Coordinates of N, CA, C and O in Angstrom, one line a residue:
M170 N 57.5 113.0 115.5 CA 58.8 112.4 115.2 C 58.5 110.9 114.7 O 57.8 110.2 115.4
T171 N 59.1 110.5 113.7 CA 59.0 109.2 113.1 C 60.1 108.3 113.6 O 61.3 108.7 113.5
V172 N 59.8 107.2 114.2 CA 60.7 106.2 114.7 C 61.0 105.2 113.6 O 60.1 104.7 113.0
I173 N 62.3 105.0 113.4 CA 62.7 104.0 112.4 C 63.5 102.9 113.0 O 64.0 103.0 114.1
A174 N 63.7 101.8 112.3 CA 64.6 100.7 112.7 C 65.6 100.5 111.6 O 65.4 101.0 110.5
T175 N 66.6 99.8 111.9 CA 67.7 99.6 110.9 C 67.9 98.1 110.6 O 68.0 97.3 111.6
L176 N 67.9 97.7 109.4 CA 68.3 96.4 109.0 C 69.6 96.4 108.3 O 69.7 97.2 107.3
T177 N 70.6 95.7 108.8 CA 71.9 95.7 108.1 C 72.2 94.3 107.6 O 72.1 93.4 108.4
V178 N 72.6 94.2 106.4 CA 72.9 92.9 105.8 C 74.4 92.9 105.4 O 74.8 93.8 104.6
E179 N 75.2 92.1 105.9 CA 76.6 92.0 105.6 C 76.9 90.8 104.7 O 76.2 89.8 104.8
R180 N 77.9 90.9 103.9 CA 78.3 89.9 103.0 C 79.8 89.7 103.2 O 80.6 90.5 102.8
P181 N 80.3 88.6 103.9 CA 81.7 88.4 104.1 C 82.5 88.3 102.8 O 82.0 87.9 101.8
S182 N 83.7 88.6 102.9 CA 84.6 88.6 101.8 C 85.4 87.3 101.6 O 86.1 87.2 100.6
G183 N 85.2 86.3 102.4 CA 85.9 85.1 102.4 C 85.6 84.1 101.3 O 86.2 83.1 101.1
H184 N 84.5 84.4 100.6 CA 84.0 83.4 99.6 C 84.5 83.9 98.2 O 84.3 85.0 97.8
W185 N 85.0 82.9 97.4 CA 85.4 83.3 96.0 C 84.3 83.2 95.0 O 84.2 83.8 94.0
I186 N 83.3 82.3 95.3 CA 82.2 82.1 94.4 C 81.3 83.4 94.4 O 81.1 84.0 95.5
D187 N 80.9 83.8 93.3 CA 80.1 85.1 93.1 C 80.8 86.3 93.6 O 80.2 87.4 93.8
R188 N 82.1 86.3 93.7 CA 82.9 87.5 94.2 C 82.6 88.8 93.4 O 82.5 89.8 94.1
A189 N 82.4 88.7 92.1 CA 82.2 89.9 91.3 C 80.7 90.3 91.2 O 80.4 91.2 90.5
R190 N 79.8 89.5 91.8 CA 78.4 89.7 91.6 C 77.7 90.3 92.8 O 78.2 90.1 94.0
A191 N 76.7 91.1 92.6 CA 76.0 91.7 93.7 C 74.7 90.9 94.0 O 74.0 90.4 93.1
Y192 N 74.4 90.7 95.3 CA 73.2 90.0 95.7 C 72.1 91.1 96.0 O 72.4 92.1 96.7
Q193 N 70.9 90.9 95.5 CA 69.8 91.8 95.8 C 69.2 91.4 97.1 O 69.1 90.3 97.5
I194 N 68.8 92.5 97.9 CA 68.2 92.3 99.2 C 66.7 92.7 99.0 O 66.4 93.8 98.6
V195 N 65.8 91.8 99.2 CA 64.4 91.9 99.0 C 63.7 92.0 100.4 O 63.8 91.0 101.2
V196 N 63.0 93.0 100.7 CA 62.3 93.2 101.9 C 60.8 93.3 101.6 O 60.4 94.2 100.8
D197 N 60.0 92.4 102.1 CA 58.5 92.4 101.9 C 58.2 92.4 100.4 O 57.3 93.1 100.0
G198 N 58.9 91.7 99.7 CA 58.7 91.5 98.2 C 59.2 92.6 97.3 O 59.1 92.5 96.1
A199 N 59.9 93.6 97.9 CA 60.5 94.7 97.0 C 62.0 94.8 97.2 O 62.5 94.7 98.3
V200 N 62.7 94.9 96.1 CA 64.1 95.0 96.1 C 64.5 96.4 96.7 O 64.0 97.4 96.3
K201 N 65.3 96.3 97.8 CA 65.6 97.5 98.6 C 67.1 97.9 98.3 O 67.5 99.0 98.7
G202 N 67.9 97.1 97.7 CA 69.3 97.4 97.4 C 70.1 96.2 97.1 O 69.5 95.1 97.0
V203 N 71.4 96.4 96.9 CA 72.3 95.2 96.7 C 73.5 95.3 97.6 O 73.8 96.3 98.2
V204 N 74.1 94.1 97.8 CA 75.2 94.0 98.7 C 76.3 93.2 97.9 O 76.0 92.2 97.3
R205 N 77.5 93.8 97.9 CA 78.6 93.2 97.2 C 79.6 92.5 98.2 O 79.5 92.7 99.4
C206 N 80.5 91.7 97.7 CA 81.4 90.9 98.5 C 82.2 91.9 99.4 O 82.8 92.9 98.9
G207 N 82.3 91.6 100.7 CA 83.0 92.4 101.6 C 82.4 93.7 102.0 O 83.0 94.5 102.7
R208 N 81.1 93.8 101.7 CA 80.4 95.1 102.0 C 79.2 94.8 102.9 O 78.8 93.6 103.1
E209 N 78.5 95.8 103.2 CA 77.2 95.7 103.9 C 76.2 96.7 103.5 O 76.6 97.8 102.9
L210 N 75.0 96.5 103.6 CA 73.9 97.4 103.2 C 73.0 97.6 104.5 O 72.6 96.7 105.1
S211 N 72.8 98.9 104.8 CA 72.0 99.3 105.9 C 70.7 100.0 105.3 O 70.8 100.9 104.5
L212 N 69.6 99.5 105.8 CA 68.3 100.0 105.4 C 67.5 100.6 106.6 O 67.4 99.9 107.6
A213 N 66.9 101.8 106.4 CA 66.0 102.3 107.4 C 64.6 101.9 107.1 O 64.1 102.1 106.0
L214 N 64.0 101.1 108.0 CA 62.7 100.6 107.8 C 61.7 100.9 108.9 O 62.2 101.2 110.0
P215 N 60.4 100.8 108.7 CA 59.5 101.0 109.8 C 59.6 99.9 110.8 O 59.8 98.7 110.3
P216 N 59.4 100.1 112.1 CA 59.4 99.0 113.0 C 58.3 98.0 112.7 O 57.3 98.4 112.2
G217 N 58.5 96.8 113.2 CA 57.5 95.7 113.0 C 58.0 94.5 112.3 O 59.2 94.4 112.0
P218 N 57.2 93.6 111.9 CA 57.6 92.4 111.2 C 57.9 92.6 109.8 O 57.1 93.4 109.1
H219 N 58.9 92.0 109.3 CA 59.3 92.1 107.8 C 59.8 90.7 107.4 O 60.2 89.9 108.2
T220 N 59.7 90.4 106.1 CA 60.3 89.2 105.5 C 61.4 89.6 104.6 O 61.2 90.5 103.7
V221 N 62.6 89.1 104.8 CA 63.8 89.4 104.1 C 64.3 88.2 103.3 O 64.2 87.1 103.8
R222 N 64.7 88.5 102.1 CA 65.2 87.4 101.2 C 66.4 88.0 100.4 O 66.4 89.2 100.0
A223 N 67.4 87.2 100.1 CA 68.5 87.6 99.2 C 68.3 86.9 97.9 O 67.8 85.7 97.9
R224 N 68.6 87.6 96.8 CA 68.3 87.0 95.5 C 69.5 87.2 94.6 O 70.1 88.3 94.6
L225 N 69.7 86.2 93.7 CA 70.7 86.3 92.6 C 70.1 85.6 91.4 O 69.9 84.4 91.4
D226 N 69.8 86.4 90.4 CA 69.2 85.8 89.2 C 68.0 85.0 89.5 O 67.0 85.5 90.1
W227 N 68.0 83.7 89.2 CA 66.8 82.9 89.3 C 66.8 82.2 90.7 O 65.8 81.5 91.0
T228 N 67.8 82.4 91.5 CA 67.9 81.7 92.8 C 68.0 82.7 93.9 O 67.9 83.9 93.7
G229 N 68.1 82.2 95.1 CA 68.2 83.1 96.3 C 68.2 82.3 97.6 O 68.6 81.1 97.6
S230 N 67.8 82.9 98.6 CA 67.7 82.3 99.9 C 66.2 82.1 100.3 O 65.3 82.6 99.6
D231 N 66.1 81.3 101.3 CA 64.7 81.1 101.9 C 64.3 82.5 102.5 O 65.2 83.2 103.0
P232 N 63.0 82.8 102.5 CA 62.6 84.0 103.2 C 62.9 83.9 104.7 O 62.8 82.8 105.3
L233 N 63.3 85.0 105.3 CA 63.7 85.0 106.7 C 62.8 86.1 107.4 O 62.9 87.3 107.1
P234 N 61.9 85.7 108.3 CA 61.1 86.6 109.0 C 62.0 87.3 110.1 O 62.7 86.7 110.8
V235 N 61.9 88.7 110.2 CA 62.6 89.4 111.2 C 61.6 90.4 111.8 O 60.7 90.9 111.2
H236 N 61.8 90.7 113.1 CA 61.0 91.7 113.8 C 61.9 92.9 114.2 O 62.9 92.7 114.9
L237 N 61.6 94.1 113.7 CA 62.5 95.3 114.0 C 61.8 96.1 115.1 O 60.6 96.5 114.8
G238 N 62.4 96.2 116.2 CA 61.9 97.0 117.3 C 62.1 98.5 117.0 O 63.1 98.8 116.2
P239 N 61.4 99.4 117.5 CA 61.6 100.9 117.3 C 63.0 101.3 117.7 O 63.5 101.0 118.8
G240 N 63.7 101.9 116.8 CA 65.1 102.3 117.0 C 66.1 101.2 117.1 O 67.3 101.5 117.3
A241 N 65.7 100.0 116.9 CA 66.7 98.8 117.0 C 67.4 98.6 115.7 O 66.9 99.0 114.6
T242 N 68.5 97.8 115.7 CA 69.2 97.4 114.6 C 69.3 95.9 114.6 O 69.6 95.3 115.6
V243 N 68.9 95.3 113.5 CA 69.0 93.8 113.3 C 70.0 93.6 112.2 O 70.0 94.2 111.1
R244 N 71.0 92.7 112.5 CA 72.0 92.4 111.5 C 71.8 91.0 111.0 O 71.6 90.0 111.7
L245 N 72.0 90.9 109.6 CA 71.9 89.6 108.9 C 73.2 89.4 108.1 O 73.9 90.4 107.8
R246 N 73.5 88.1 107.8 CA 74.6 87.8 106.9 C 74.1 87.0 105.8 O 73.3 86.1 106.0
V247 N 74.6 87.3 104.6 CA 74.2 86.5 103.4 C 75.5 86.0 102.8 O 76.6 86.6 102.8
E248 N 75.5 84.7 102.4 CA 76.6 84.0 101.8 C 76.1 82.8 101.0 O 75.0 82.3 101.2
P249 N 77.0 82.4 100.0 CA 76.6 81.2 99.2 C 76.6 80.0 100.1 O 77.5 79.8 101.0
R250 N 75.7 79.1 99.8 CA 75.7 77.8 100.5 C 76.8 76.8 100.0 O 77.2 75.9 100.7
G251 N 77.2 77.0 98.7 CA 78.2 76.1 98.2 C 77.7 75.5 96.9 O 76.5 75.6 96.5
A252 N 78.6 74.8 96.2 CA 78.3 74.3 94.9 C 77.1 73.3 94.8 O 76.4 73.2 93.8
R253 N 76.9 72.5 95.8 CA 75.9 71.4 95.8 C 74.5 72.0 95.8 O 73.5 71.4 95.4
H254 N 74.3 73.3 96.2 CA 73.0 74.0 96.2 C 72.9 74.9 95.0 O 71.9 75.6 94.9
A255 N 73.8 74.9 94.0 CA 73.9 75.8 92.9 C 72.7 75.7 92.0 O 72.3 76.7 91.4
V256 N 72.0 74.6 91.9 CA 70.9 74.4 91.0 C 69.6 74.8 91.6 O 68.7 75.1 90.9
G257 N 69.5 74.8 92.9 CA 68.2 75.0 93.6 C 67.9 76.5 93.9 O 68.7 77.4 93.7
R258 N 66.7 76.7 94.4 CA 66.3 78.1 94.8 C 67.0 78.5 96.1 O 67.0 79.7 96.4
R259 N 67.6 77.6 96.8 CA 68.2 77.9 98.1 C 69.7 78.0 98.0 O 70.5 77.6 98.8
Y260 N 70.2 78.7 96.9 CA 71.6 78.8 96.7 C 72.3 79.7 97.7 O 73.4 79.5 98.0
L261 N 71.6 80.7 98.2 CA 72.1 81.6 99.2 C 71.6 81.3 100.6 O 70.5 80.8 100.8
R262 N 72.4 81.6 101.6 CA 72.0 81.4 103.0 C 71.9 82.8 103.7 O 72.9 83.6 103.6
L263 N 70.8 83.1 104.3 CA 70.6 84.4 105.0 C 70.3 84.0 106.4 O 69.4 83.3 106.8
T264 N 71.2 84.5 107.3 CA 71.1 84.2 108.8 C 71.2 85.5 109.6 O 71.8 86.4 109.2
K265 N 70.5 85.4 110.7 CA 70.6 86.5 111.7 C 71.8 86.3 112.5 O 72.2 85.2 113.0
I266 N 72.5 87.4 112.8 CA 73.8 87.4 113.6 C 73.7 88.3 114.8 O 72.8 89.1 114.9

């Protein structure tokens, strides 16, 4: 029997910026899916340490290290930081909730 863990990334619907665009979710350097405004993405991953990042075109979030325990679920939230960060690589904020 293979034990998996779940990583869920939610994107709140309260932000107007990027409302029509999808954010890519990158786990350990590979794009695993996208999350749209007001939606969430759940991924089945092997337990252990992972690095998660959200990406949009040339920009994104800082990498976030997470540890997934066997059978556990870790929830993250991705949202824009705001207009003053629009030029940098840290345009998105990824946080553990």
